[in-house]
Coordinates of C-alpha atoms in Angstrom, one line a residue:
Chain A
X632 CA 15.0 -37.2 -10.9
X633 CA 13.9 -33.9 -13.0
X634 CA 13.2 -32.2 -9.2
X635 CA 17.0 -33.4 -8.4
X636 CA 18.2 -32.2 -11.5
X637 CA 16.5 -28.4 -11.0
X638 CA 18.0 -28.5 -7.5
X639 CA 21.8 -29.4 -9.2
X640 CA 20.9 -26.5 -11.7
X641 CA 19.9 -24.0 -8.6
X642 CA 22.8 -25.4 -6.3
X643 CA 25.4 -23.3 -7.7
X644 CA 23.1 -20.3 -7.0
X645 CA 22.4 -21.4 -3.8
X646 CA 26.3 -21.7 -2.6
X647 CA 26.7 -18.2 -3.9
X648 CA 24.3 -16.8 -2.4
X649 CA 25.3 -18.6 1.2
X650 CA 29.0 -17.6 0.6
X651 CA 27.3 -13.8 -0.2
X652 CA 26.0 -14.3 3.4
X653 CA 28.7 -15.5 5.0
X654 CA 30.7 -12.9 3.8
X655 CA 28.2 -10.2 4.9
X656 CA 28.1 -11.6 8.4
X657 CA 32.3 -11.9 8.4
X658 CA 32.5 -8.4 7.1
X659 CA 29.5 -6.9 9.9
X660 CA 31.1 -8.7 12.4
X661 CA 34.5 -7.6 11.7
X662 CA 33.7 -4.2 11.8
X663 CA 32.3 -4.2 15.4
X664 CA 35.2 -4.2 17.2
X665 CA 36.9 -1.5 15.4
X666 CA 34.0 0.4 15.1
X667 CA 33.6 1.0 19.3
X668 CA 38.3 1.0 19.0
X669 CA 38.3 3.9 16.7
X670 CA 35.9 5.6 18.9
X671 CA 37.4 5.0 22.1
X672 CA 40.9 6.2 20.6
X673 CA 39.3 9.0 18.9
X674 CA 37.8 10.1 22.3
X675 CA 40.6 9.5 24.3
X676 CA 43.0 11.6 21.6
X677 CA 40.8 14.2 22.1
X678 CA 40.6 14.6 25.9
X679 CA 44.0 14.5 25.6
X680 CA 44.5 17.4 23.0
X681 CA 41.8 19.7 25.0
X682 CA 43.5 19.0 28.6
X683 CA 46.8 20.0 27.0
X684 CA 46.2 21.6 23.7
X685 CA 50.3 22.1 23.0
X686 CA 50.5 18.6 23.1
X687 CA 48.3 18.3 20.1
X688 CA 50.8 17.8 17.6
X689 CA 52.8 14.8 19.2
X690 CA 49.1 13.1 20.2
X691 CA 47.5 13.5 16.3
X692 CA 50.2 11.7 14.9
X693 CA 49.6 8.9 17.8
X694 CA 45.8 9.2 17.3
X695 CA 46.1 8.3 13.7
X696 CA 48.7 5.6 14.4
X697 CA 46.0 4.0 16.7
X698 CA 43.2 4.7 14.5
X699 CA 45.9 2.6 11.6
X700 CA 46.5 -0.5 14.0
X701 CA 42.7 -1.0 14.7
X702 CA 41.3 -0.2 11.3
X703 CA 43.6 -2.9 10.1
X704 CA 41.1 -5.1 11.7
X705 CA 38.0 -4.0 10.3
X706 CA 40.0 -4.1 6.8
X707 CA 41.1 -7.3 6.9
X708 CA 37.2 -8.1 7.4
X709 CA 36.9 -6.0 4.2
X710 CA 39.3 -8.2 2.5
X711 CA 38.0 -11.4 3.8
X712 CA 34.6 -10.2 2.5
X713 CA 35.9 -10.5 -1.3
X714 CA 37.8 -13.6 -0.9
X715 CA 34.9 -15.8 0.9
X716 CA 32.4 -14.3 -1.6
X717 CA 34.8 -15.1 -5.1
Chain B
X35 CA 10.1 -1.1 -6.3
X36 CA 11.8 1.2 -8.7
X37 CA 15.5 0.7 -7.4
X38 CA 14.5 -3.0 -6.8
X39 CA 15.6 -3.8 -10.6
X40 CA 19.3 -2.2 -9.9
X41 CA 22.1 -4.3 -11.0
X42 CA 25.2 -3.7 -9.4
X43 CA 28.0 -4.6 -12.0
X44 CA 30.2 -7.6 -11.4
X45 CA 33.2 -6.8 -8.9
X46 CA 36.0 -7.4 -11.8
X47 CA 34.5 -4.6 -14.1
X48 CA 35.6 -1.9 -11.5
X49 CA 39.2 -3.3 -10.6
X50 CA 40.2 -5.3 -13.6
X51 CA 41.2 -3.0 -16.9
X52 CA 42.0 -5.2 -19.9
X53 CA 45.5 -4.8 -21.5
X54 CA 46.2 -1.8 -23.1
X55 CA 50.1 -2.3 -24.7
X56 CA 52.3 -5.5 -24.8
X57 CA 49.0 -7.8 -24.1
X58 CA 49.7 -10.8 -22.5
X59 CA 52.7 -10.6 -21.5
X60 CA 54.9 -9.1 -17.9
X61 CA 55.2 -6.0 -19.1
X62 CA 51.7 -5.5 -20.3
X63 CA 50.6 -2.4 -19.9
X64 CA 46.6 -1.6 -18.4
X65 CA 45.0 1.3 -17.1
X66 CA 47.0 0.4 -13.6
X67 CA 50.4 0.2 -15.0
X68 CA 49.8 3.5 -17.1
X69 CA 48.3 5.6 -14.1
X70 CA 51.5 4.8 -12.2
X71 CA 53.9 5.5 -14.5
X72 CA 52.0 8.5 -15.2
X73 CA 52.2 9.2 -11.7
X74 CA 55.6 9.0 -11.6
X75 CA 56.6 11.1 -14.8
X76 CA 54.3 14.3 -12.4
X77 CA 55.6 13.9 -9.5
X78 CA 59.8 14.1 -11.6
X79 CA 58.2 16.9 -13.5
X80 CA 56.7 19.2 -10.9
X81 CA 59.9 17.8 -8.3
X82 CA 62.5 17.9 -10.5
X83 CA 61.7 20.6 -12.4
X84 CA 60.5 22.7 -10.0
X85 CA 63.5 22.5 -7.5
X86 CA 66.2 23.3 -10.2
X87 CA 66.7 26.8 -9.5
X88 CA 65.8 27.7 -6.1
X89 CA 65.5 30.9 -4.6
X90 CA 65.8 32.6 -1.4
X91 CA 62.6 34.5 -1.8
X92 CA 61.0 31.3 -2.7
X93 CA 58.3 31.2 -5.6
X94 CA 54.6 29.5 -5.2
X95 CA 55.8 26.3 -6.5
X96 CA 59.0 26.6 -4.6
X97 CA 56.9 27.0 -1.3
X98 CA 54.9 23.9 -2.1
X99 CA 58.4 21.9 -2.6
X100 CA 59.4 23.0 0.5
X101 CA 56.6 22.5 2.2
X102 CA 56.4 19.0 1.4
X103 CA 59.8 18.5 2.6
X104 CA 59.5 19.9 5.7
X105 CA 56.5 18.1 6.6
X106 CA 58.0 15.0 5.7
X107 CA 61.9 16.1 7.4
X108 CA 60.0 17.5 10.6
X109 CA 56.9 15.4 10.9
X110 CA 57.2 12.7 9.7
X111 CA 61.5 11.5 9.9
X112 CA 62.9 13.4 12.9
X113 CA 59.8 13.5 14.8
X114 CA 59.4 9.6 14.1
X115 CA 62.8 8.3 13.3
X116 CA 65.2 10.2 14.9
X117 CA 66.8 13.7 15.0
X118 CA 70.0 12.0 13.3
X119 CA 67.6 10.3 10.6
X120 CA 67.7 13.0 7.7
X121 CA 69.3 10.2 5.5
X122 CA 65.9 8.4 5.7
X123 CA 63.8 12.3 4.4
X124 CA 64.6 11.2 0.1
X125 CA 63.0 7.7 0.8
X126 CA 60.2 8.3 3.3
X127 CA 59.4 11.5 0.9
X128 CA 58.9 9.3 -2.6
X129 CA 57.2 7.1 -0.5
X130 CA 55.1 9.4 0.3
X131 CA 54.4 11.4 -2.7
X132 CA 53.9 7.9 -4.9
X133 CA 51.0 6.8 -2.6
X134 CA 49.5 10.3 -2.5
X135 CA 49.5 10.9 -6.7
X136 CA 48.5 7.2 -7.0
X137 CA 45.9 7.9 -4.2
X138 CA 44.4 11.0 -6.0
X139 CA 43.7 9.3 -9.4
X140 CA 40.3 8.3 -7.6
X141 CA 39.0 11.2 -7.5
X142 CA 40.1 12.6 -11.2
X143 CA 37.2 13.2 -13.2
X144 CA 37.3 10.8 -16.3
X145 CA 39.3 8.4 -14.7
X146 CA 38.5 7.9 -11.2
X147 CA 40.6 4.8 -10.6
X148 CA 43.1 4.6 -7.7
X149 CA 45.6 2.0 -9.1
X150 CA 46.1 1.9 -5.0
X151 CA 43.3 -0.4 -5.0
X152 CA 45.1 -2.7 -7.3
X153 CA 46.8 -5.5 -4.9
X154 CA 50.2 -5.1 -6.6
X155 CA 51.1 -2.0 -5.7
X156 CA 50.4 -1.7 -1.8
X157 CA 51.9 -5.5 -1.9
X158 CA 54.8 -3.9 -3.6
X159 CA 55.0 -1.3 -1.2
X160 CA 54.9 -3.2 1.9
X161 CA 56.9 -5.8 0.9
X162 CA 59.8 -2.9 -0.2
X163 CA 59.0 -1.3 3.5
X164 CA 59.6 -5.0 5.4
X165 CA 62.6 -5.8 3.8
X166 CA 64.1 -2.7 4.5
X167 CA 63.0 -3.2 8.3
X168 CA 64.5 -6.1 8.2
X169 CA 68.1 -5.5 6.5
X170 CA 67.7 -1.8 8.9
X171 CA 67.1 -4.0 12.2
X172 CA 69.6 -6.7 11.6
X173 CA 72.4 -4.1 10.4
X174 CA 72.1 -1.9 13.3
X175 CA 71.5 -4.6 16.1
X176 CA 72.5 -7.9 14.7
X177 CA 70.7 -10.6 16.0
X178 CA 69.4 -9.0 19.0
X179 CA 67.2 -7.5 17.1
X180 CA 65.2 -10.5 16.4
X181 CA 66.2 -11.7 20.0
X182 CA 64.8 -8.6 21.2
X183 CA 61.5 -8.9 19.7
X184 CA 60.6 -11.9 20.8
X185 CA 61.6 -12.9 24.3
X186 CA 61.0 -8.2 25.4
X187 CA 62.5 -7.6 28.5
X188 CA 60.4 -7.1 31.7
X189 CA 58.0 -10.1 31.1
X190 CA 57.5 -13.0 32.9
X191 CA 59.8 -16.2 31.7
X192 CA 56.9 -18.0 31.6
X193 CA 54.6 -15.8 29.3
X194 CA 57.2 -16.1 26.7
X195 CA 55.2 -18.9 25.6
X196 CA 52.4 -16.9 24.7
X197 CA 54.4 -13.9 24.1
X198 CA 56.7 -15.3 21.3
X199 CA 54.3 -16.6 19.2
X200 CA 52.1 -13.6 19.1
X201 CA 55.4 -10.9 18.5
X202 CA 56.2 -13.6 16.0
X203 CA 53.5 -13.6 13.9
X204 CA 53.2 -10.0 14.7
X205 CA 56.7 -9.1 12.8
X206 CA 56.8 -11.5 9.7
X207 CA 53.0 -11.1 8.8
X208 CA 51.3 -9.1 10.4
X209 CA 53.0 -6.1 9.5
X210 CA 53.3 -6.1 6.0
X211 CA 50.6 -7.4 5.6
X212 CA 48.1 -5.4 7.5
X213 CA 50.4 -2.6 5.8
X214 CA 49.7 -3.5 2.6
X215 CA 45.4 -4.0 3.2
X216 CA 45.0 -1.1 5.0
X217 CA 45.6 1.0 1.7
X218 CA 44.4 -1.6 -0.5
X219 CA 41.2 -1.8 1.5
X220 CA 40.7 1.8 1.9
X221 CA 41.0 3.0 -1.5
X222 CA 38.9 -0.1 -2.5
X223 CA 36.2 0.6 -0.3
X224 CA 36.5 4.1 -1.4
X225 CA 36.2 3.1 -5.2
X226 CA 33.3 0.9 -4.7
X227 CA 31.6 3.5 -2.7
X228 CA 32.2 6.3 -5.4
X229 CA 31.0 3.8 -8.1
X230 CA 28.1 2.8 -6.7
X231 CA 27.2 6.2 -5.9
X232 CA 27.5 6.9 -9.2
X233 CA 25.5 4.0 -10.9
X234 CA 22.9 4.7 -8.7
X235 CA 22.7 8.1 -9.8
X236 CA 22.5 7.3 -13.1
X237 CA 20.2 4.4 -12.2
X238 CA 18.0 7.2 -10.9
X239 CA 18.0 9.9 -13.5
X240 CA 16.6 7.4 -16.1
X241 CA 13.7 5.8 -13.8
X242 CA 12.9 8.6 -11.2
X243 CA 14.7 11.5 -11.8
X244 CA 14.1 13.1 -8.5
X245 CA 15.7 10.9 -6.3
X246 CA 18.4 11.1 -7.8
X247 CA 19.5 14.6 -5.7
X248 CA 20.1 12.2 -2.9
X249 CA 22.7 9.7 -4.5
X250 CA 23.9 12.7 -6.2
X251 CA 24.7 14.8 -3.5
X252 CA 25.7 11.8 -0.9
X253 CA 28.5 11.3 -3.9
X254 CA 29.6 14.8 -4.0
X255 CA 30.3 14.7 -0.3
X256 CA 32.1 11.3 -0.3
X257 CA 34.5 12.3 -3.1
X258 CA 35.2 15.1 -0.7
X259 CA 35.9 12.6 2.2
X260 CA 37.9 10.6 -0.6
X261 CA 40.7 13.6 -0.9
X262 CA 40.9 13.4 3.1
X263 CA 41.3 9.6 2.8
X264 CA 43.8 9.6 0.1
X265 CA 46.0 11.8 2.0
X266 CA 45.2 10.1 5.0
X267 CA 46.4 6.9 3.7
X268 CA 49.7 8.1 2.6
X269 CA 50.7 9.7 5.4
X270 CA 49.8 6.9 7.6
X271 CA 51.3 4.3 5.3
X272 CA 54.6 6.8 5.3
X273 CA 54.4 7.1 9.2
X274 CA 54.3 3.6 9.8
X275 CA 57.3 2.8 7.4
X276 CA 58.7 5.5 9.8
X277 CA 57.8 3.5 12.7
X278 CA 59.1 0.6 11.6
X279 CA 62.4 1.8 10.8
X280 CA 62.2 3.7 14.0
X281 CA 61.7 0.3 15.8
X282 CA 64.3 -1.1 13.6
X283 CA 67.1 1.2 14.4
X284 CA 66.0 1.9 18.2
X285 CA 64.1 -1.6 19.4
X286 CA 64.1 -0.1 23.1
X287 CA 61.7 2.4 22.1
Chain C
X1494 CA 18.6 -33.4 2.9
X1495 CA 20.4 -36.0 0.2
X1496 CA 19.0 -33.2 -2.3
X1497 CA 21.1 -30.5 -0.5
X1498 CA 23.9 -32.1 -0.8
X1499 CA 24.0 -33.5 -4.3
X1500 CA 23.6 -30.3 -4.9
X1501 CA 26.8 -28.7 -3.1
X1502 CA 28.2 -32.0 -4.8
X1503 CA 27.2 -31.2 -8.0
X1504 CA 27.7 -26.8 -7.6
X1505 CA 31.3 -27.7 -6.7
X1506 CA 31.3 -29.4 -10.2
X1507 CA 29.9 -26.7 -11.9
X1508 CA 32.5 -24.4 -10.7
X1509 CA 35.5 -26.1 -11.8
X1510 CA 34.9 -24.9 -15.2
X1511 CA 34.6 -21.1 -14.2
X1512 CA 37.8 -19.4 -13.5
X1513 CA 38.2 -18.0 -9.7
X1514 CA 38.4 -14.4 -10.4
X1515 CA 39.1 -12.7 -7.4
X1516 CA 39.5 -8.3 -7.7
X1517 CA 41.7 -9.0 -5.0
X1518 CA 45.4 -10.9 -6.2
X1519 CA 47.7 -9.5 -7.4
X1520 CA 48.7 -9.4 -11.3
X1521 CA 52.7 -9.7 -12.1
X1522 CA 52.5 -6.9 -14.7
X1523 CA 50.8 -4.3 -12.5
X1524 CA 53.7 -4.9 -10.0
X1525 CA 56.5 -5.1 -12.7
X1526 CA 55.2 -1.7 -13.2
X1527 CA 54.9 0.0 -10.4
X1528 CA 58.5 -1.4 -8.8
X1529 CA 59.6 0.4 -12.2
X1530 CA 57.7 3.4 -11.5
X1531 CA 58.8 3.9 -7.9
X1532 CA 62.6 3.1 -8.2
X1533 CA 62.4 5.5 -10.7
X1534 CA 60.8 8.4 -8.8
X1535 CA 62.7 7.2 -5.5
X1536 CA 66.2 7.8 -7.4
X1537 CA 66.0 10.7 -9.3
X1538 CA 63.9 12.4 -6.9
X1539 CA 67.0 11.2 -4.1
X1540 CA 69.7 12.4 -6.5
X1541 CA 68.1 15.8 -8.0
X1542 CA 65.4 17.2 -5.7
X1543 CA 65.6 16.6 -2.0
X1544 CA 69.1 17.5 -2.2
X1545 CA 68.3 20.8 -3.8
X1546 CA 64.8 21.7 -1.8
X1547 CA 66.9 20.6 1.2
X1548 CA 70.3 23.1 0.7
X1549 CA 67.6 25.6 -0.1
X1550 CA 65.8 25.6 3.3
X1551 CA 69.5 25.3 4.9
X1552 CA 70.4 27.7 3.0
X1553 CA 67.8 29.9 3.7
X1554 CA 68.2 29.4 7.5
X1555 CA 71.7 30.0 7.5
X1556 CA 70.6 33.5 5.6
X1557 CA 68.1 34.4 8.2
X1558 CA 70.6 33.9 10.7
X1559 CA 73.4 36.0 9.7
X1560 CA 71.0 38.5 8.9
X1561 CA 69.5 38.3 12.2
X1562 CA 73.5 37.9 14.1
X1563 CA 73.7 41.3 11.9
X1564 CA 70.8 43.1 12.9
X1565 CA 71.8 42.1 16.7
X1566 CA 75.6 43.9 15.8
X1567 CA 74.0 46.7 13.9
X1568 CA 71.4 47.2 16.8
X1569 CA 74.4 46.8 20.0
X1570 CA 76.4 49.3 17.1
X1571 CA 73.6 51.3 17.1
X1572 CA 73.0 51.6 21.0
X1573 CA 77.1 52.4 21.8
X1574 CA 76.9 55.4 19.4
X1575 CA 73.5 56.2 20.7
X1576 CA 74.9 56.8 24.3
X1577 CA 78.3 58.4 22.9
X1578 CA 75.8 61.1 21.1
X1579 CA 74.0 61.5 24.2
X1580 CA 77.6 61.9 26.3
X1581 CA 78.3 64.5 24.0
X1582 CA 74.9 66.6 23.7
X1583 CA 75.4 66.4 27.7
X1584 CA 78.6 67.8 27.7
X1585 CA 77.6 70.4 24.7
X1586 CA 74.3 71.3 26.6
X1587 CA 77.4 71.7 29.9
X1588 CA 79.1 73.8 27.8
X1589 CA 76.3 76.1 26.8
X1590 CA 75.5 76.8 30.2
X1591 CA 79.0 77.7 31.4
X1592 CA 79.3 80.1 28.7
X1593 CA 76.0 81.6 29.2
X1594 CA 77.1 81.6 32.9
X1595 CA 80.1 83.8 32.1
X1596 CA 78.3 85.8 29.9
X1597 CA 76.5 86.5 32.7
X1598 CA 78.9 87.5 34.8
X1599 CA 80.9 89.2 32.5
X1600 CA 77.4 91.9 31.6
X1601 CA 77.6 92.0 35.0
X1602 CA 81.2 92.9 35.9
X1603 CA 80.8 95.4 32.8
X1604 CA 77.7 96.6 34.1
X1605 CA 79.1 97.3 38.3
X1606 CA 82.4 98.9 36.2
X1607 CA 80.0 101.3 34.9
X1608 CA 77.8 101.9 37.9
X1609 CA 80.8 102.3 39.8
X1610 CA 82.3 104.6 37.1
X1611 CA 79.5 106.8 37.0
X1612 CA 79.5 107.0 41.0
X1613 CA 83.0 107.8 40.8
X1614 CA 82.2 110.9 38.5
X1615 CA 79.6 112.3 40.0
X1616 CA 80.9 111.8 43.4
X1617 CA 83.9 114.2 41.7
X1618 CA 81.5 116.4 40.3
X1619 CA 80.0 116.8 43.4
X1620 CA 83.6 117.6 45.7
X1621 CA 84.5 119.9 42.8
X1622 CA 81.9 121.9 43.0
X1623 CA 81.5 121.9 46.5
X1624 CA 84.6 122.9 46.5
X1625 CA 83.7 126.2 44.2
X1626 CA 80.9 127.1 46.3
X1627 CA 83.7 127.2 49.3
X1628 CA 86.1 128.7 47.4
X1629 CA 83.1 131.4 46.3
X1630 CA 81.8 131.5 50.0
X1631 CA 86.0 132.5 50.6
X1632 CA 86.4 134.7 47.9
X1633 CA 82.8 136.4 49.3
X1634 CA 83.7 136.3 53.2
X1635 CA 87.6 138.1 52.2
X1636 CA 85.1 141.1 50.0
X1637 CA 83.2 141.7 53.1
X1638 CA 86.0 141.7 55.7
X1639 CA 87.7 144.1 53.4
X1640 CA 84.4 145.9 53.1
X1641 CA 83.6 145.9 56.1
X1642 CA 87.1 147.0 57.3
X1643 CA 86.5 149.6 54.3
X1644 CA 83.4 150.6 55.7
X1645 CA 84.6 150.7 59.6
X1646 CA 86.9 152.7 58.6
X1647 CA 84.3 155.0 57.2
X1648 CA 82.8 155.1 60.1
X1649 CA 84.9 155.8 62.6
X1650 CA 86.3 158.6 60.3
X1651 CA 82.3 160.1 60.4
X1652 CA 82.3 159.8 64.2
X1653 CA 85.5 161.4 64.5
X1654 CA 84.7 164.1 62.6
X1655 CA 80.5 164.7 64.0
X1656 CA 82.8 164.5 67.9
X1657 CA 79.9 162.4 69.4
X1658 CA 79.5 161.8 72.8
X1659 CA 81.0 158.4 74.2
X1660 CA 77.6 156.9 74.8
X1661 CA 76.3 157.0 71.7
X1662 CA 79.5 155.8 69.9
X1663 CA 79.2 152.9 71.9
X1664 CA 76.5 152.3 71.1
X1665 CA 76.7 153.2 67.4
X1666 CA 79.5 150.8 66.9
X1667 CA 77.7 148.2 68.8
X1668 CA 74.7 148.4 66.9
X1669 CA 77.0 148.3 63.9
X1670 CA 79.3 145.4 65.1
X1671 CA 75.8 143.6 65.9
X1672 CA 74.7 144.4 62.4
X1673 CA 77.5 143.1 60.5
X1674 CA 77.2 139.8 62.5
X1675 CA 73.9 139.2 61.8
X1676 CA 75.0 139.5 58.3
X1677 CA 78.0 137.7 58.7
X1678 CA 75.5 134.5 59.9

């Protein structure tokens, strides 16, 4: 009964700190994809701007309109992170 | 471990500011609620004031007034909305210069809080931006602009099933929403980041004073980052209003 | 395994008592005041400053332009007078050299008037006194005829009187006849 009792007492710690992991691991693995899309659009906007450098204007504001869409993801990762974790 | 013993404060003591006037009630005022409305009262004052007598031979402030507007009139409204869109330019502009003072207030010395990375305000924001999508789309193109949105021309009948859901979704939350946390997020993240940085230098000075040039200097250089991200985030929350209205006016596009 | 979950049981318990505080909702008075804040910049910024900044850059570019749609009059002004002055130095230059041309041939005229003149005058010198050396050579050849008529006379009074033979008159006046011819030559 007293070892149950010290596990009720350490339970709440130990949901925390599973929730803390969870969180971690959503957050991580939301930031994967994102990660590698950011890069790829990056990249891309770049070729781009050195194969026709008067085009660079036009292909930023694209570029950071992609980089937006697919950050969203890795923010909404962010954001899950706090609400699994409070 | 020396650092072993660091305590990272509890999440609430860097977003949440206790009342400051009217406690307790809707209009209570906290460290948020003041930074924007101290915001606001800089951006009338230096816009305001500084546009009441122009010039032809424009003066430095007068430059930086113009400025702004052109690079919201040219880069942002006709480049995004239309060439006819000028009418758009007054809102797109506040809209633009809110976020960025708001956004700036993280990097402040003494104060260092971006009331950005309060929900209230980018929920405010988006919220403002989707219903004027919405009144924008349905004004200019009546139903078919909901019509046209979710059964798009040029797919196959039978992927409307798929289709429709996803576009559905895609314009009544997605949007605003991912809007609204993409700010939030960023200036958060940025907050924690600087904060952190910060504790641990401090951590640092009082147990081993020479590593401390490392969290120190790593601050410096992400405060630096945070002016790139503060304007960053305007001007993409600005550009996709733009878009929006853009797609509102023009769904064929 | 039963203690595990008594005591997810029991932390759910232990929760209820904590408030959720999550950094992340958002509080009504923070967005009371921030709707507040932006309406307020959004309409007095719409009704005093982009109006103004805005009829400053038109204003501006309509500036630039007429100054530019001057320059371009000023400059085509420029150009017509440009060619009329060069019309006229043309003709001027013309001018010049017509008069310098006439010039020319008036020294010249003036110049063959005097040559001529002076040809004239000494070509009259020279008859006039050409004609005083014949007149003298005249005047000369009449003295001798009449001295030598004088001096035949003379003569033919001696021979008379000295009653020469007929031979050596002959030959006397002969001699004498040849004489004055030779100086007659």
């Amino acid at each position: 009964m007293h070892d149950i009792l010290l596990a009720v007492q350490q339970a709440g710690e130990l949901k925390d700190g599973l929730s803390s992991i969870g969180a971690g691991i959503a957050y991580g693995a939301a930031a994967i994809g994102p990660g590698i899309g950011i890069g790829i659009v990056v990249g891309n906007a770049i070729t781009a701007m050195a194969r026709q450098p008067e085009m660079s204007g036009p292909i930023r504001t694209t570029m950071f309109l992609g980089i937006a869409f697919t950050e969203a993801l890795a923010l909404f990762g962010f954001v899950l992170f706090f609400l699994a974790k409070g | 471990m020396l650092l072993a013993a660091f305590q990272f404060p509890h999440i609430d003591e860097l977003f949440r500011w206790e009342g400051l006037f009217f406690g307790d009630t809707a209009y209570e005022i906290n460290k948020t609620s003041l930074l924007v409305l101290i915001s606001s009262v800089m951006i009338l004052l230096i816009f305001v004031g500084g546009s009441r007598r122009m010039r032809l031979i424009p003066t430095k402030l007068q430059s930086i007034l113009e400025m702004t507007f052109e690079f919201i009139d040219h880069g942002i409204t006709r480049d995004v909305v239309g060439k006819d869109a000028g009418r758009f330019t007054p809102f797109l502009g506040s809209l633009f210069l809110f976020i960025l003072f708001l956004n700036f207030w993280e990097i402040v010395p003494f104060i260092q809080f971006p009331p950005t990375a309060r929900f209230a305000i980018p929920l405010y924001l988006a919220i403002q931006t989707y219903l004027i999508y919405w009144y924008l789309g349905f004004r200019h193109n009546g139903y078919r602009y909901l019509t046209g949105h979710l059964f798009p021309a040029g797919v196959p009948k039978a992927l409307y099933i798929l289709v429709t859901p996803i576009e559905l979704v895609q314009i009544v939350i997605v949007r605003p929403f991912s809007l609204a946390v993409r700010l939030l997020a960023n200036m958060m993240a940025g907050h924690i980041l600087l904060t952190a940085l910060a504790l641990l230098t401090t951590y640092a000075l009082e147990n081993a004073p020479i590593i401390a040039i490392g969290p120190f200097l790593l601050n410096v250089g992400v405060t630096g980052f945070e002016v790139l991200v503060g304007f960053l985030q305007a001007y993409i929350f600005t550009l996709l209003t733009a878009v929006y209205i853009a797609d509102s006016i023009h769904p064929d596009h | 395994m039963n203690v595990v979950f008594a005591a997810l049981l029991a932390s759910e318990n232990l929760n209820d008592g904590v408030k959720a505080s999550n950094p992340i909702l958002p509080e009504t008075h923070e967005i009371v005041w921030s709707v507040v804040a932006f309406v307020l910049v959004f309409a007095v910024l719409a009704w005093k400053a982009w109006p103004a900044i805005s009829k400053s850059l038109s204003d501006r570019e309509a500036k630039i332009r007429a100054d530019l749609d001057a320059a371009e009059g000023a400059r085509v002004e420029a150009e017509s007078s440009l060619e009329t002055y060069k019309q006229q130095l043309a003709d001027a230059r013309g001018d010049a050299g017509r008069i310098i041309d006439e010039a020319r041939q008036a020294a010249d005229d003036v110049r063959r008037e005097l040559i001529a003149r002076a040809e004239a005058d000494s070509a009259d010198l020279r008859t006039r006194a050409q004609e005083d050396i014949r007149q003298a050579t005249e005047r000369a050849m009449v003295d001798l005829q009449a001295r030598l008529a004088d001096l035949s006379i003379e003569l033919a009074q001696r021979i008379v009187e000295r009653n020469l033979d007929r031979d050596t008159q002959i030959a006397l006046i002969e001699s004498y006849i040849n004489e004055v011819a030779s100086t007659q030559k």
